[in-house]
Amino acid sequence: MRMMLRVSIPVETGNAAVRNGSLGTTIKSILDKVKPEAVYFAEENGERTGYIFFDMKDSSQLPSIAEPWFLAFNARITVRPAMNLQDLAAAGPDFERDVKAYGK
């Protein structure tokens, strides 16, 4: 299942990693394990934040995806299922069924 992982790195931890030169290499090392479909970085609430889209085959993978961020950066994460345009289009019949069953 396609998932979206949002990783927020606290300013102090991120600054320390920038100063010692480890921010980029540590992020790359973590991402190399996850093999994401797409990765975007932005500021959110004043923190360095990554949006990582990846395929999770089984929920038992979650600790190996989350723990490196916790351990390396004391990061806060959220993980959610995500759809692309093709997934949304494939869900069309379900929308129609639900509208008939529950729509007013």
Short mmCIF file of C-alpha atoms in Angstrom, two decimals:
data_model
loop_
_atom_site.label_atom_id
_atom_site.label_comp_id
_atom_site.label_asym_id
_atom_site.label_seq_id
_atom_site.Cartn_x
_atom_site.Cartn_y
_atom_site.Cartn_z
CA MET A 1 0.00 0.00 0.00
CA ARG A 2 1.25 3.46 -0.85
CA MET A 3 1.93 5.42 2.31
CA MET A 4 2.89 8.99 3.10
CA LEU A 5 5.39 9.44 5.90
CA ARG A 6 5.72 12.98 7.27
CA VAL A 7 8.93 13.49 9.22
CA SER A 8 9.44 16.66 11.28
CA ILE A 9 12.93 17.27 12.62
CA PRO A 10 13.20 19.55 15.68
CA VAL A 11 15.18 22.73 14.95
CA GLU A 12 17.91 22.04 17.52
CA THR A 13 18.50 18.49 16.30
CA GLY A 14 18.46 19.58 12.67
CA ASN A 15 20.85 22.46 13.34
CA ALA A 16 23.28 20.14 15.13
CA ALA A 17 23.18 17.72 12.17
CA VAL A 18 23.79 20.57 9.72
CA ARG A 19 26.72 21.84 11.78
CA ASN A 20 28.41 18.45 12.05
CA GLY A 21 27.71 17.65 8.40
CA SER A 22 25.52 14.60 9.00
CA LEU A 23 22.05 15.85 8.00
CA GLY A 24 22.18 14.97 4.31
CA THR A 25 24.11 11.73 4.65
CA THR A 26 21.87 10.44 7.44
CA ILE A 27 18.69 11.28 5.53
CA LYS A 28 20.09 9.59 2.42
CA SER A 29 21.03 6.50 4.41
CA ILE A 30 17.52 6.21 5.86
CA LEU A 31 15.85 6.81 2.50
CA ASP A 32 18.05 4.23 0.79
CA LYS A 33 16.46 1.60 3.07
CA VAL A 34 12.90 2.78 2.42
CA LYS A 35 13.28 3.09 -1.37
CA PRO A 36 10.62 5.80 -1.68
CA GLU A 37 8.52 6.54 -4.75
CA ALA A 38 8.91 10.28 -4.11
CA VAL A 39 10.42 12.58 -1.46
CA TYR A 40 9.76 16.28 -0.87
CA PHE A 41 11.21 18.61 1.74
CA ALA A 42 9.65 21.78 3.09
CA GLU A 43 9.28 23.85 6.22
CA GLU A 44 6.29 23.05 8.41
CA ASN A 45 5.66 24.86 11.70
CA GLY A 46 9.23 26.16 11.65
CA GLU A 47 10.82 22.71 11.33
CA ARG A 48 12.59 20.82 8.58
CA THR A 49 9.95 18.43 7.27
CA GLY A 50 10.05 15.61 4.76
CA TYR A 51 7.13 14.06 2.90
CA ILE A 52 8.07 10.57 1.85
CA PHE A 53 5.86 8.39 -0.35
CA PHE A 54 6.66 4.69 -0.27
CA ASP A 55 5.12 1.25 -0.63
CA MET A 56 4.53 -0.65 2.60
CA LYS A 57 3.90 -4.34 1.97
CA ASP A 58 3.13 -5.22 5.58
CA SER A 59 2.47 -3.26 8.77
CA SER A 60 5.37 -5.09 10.42
CA GLN A 61 7.66 -2.83 8.36
CA LEU A 62 6.58 0.25 10.31
CA PRO A 63 9.20 0.03 13.09
CA SER A 64 12.07 -0.26 10.61
CA ILE A 65 10.70 2.76 8.74
CA ALA A 66 10.05 4.93 11.80
CA GLU A 67 12.85 4.08 14.24
CA PRO A 68 15.75 5.50 12.19
CA TRP A 69 14.04 8.92 12.20
CA PHE A 70 13.37 8.76 15.94
CA LEU A 71 16.88 7.64 16.76
CA ALA A 72 18.82 9.88 14.36
CA PHE A 73 16.81 13.10 14.72
CA ASN A 74 14.36 12.76 17.61
CA ALA A 75 11.80 13.34 14.85
CA ARG A 76 8.04 13.36 15.02
CA ILE A 77 6.35 11.29 12.35
CA THR A 78 2.92 10.53 10.94
CA VAL A 79 2.18 7.69 8.55
CA ARG A 80 -0.94 7.62 6.41
CA PRO A 81 -2.24 5.71 3.42
CA ALA A 82 -2.03 7.84 0.27
CA MET A 83 -3.45 7.66 -3.25
CA ASN A 84 -2.22 8.90 -6.57
CA LEU A 85 -4.53 9.95 -9.41
CA GLN A 86 -4.82 6.41 -10.76
CA ASP A 87 -5.78 5.08 -7.32
CA LEU A 88 -8.43 7.77 -6.99
CA ALA A 89 -9.83 6.93 -10.43
CA ALA A 90 -9.97 3.22 -9.52
CA ALA A 91 -12.03 4.14 -6.44
CA GLY A 92 -14.74 5.76 -8.60
CA PRO A 93 -17.18 2.82 -8.49
CA ASP A 94 -16.92 2.75 -4.68
CA PHE A 95 -17.77 6.47 -4.54
CA GLU A 96 -20.84 5.89 -6.69
CA ARG A 97 -21.97 2.95 -4.55
CA ASP A 98 -21.51 4.97 -1.35
CA VAL A 99 -23.41 7.94 -2.75
CA LYS A 100 -26.36 5.66 -3.58
CA ALA A 101 -26.23 4.05 -0.12
CA TYR A 102 -25.46 7.06 2.08
CA GLY A 103 -25.85 10.25 0.06
CA LYS A 104 -28.82 12.51 0.63
#
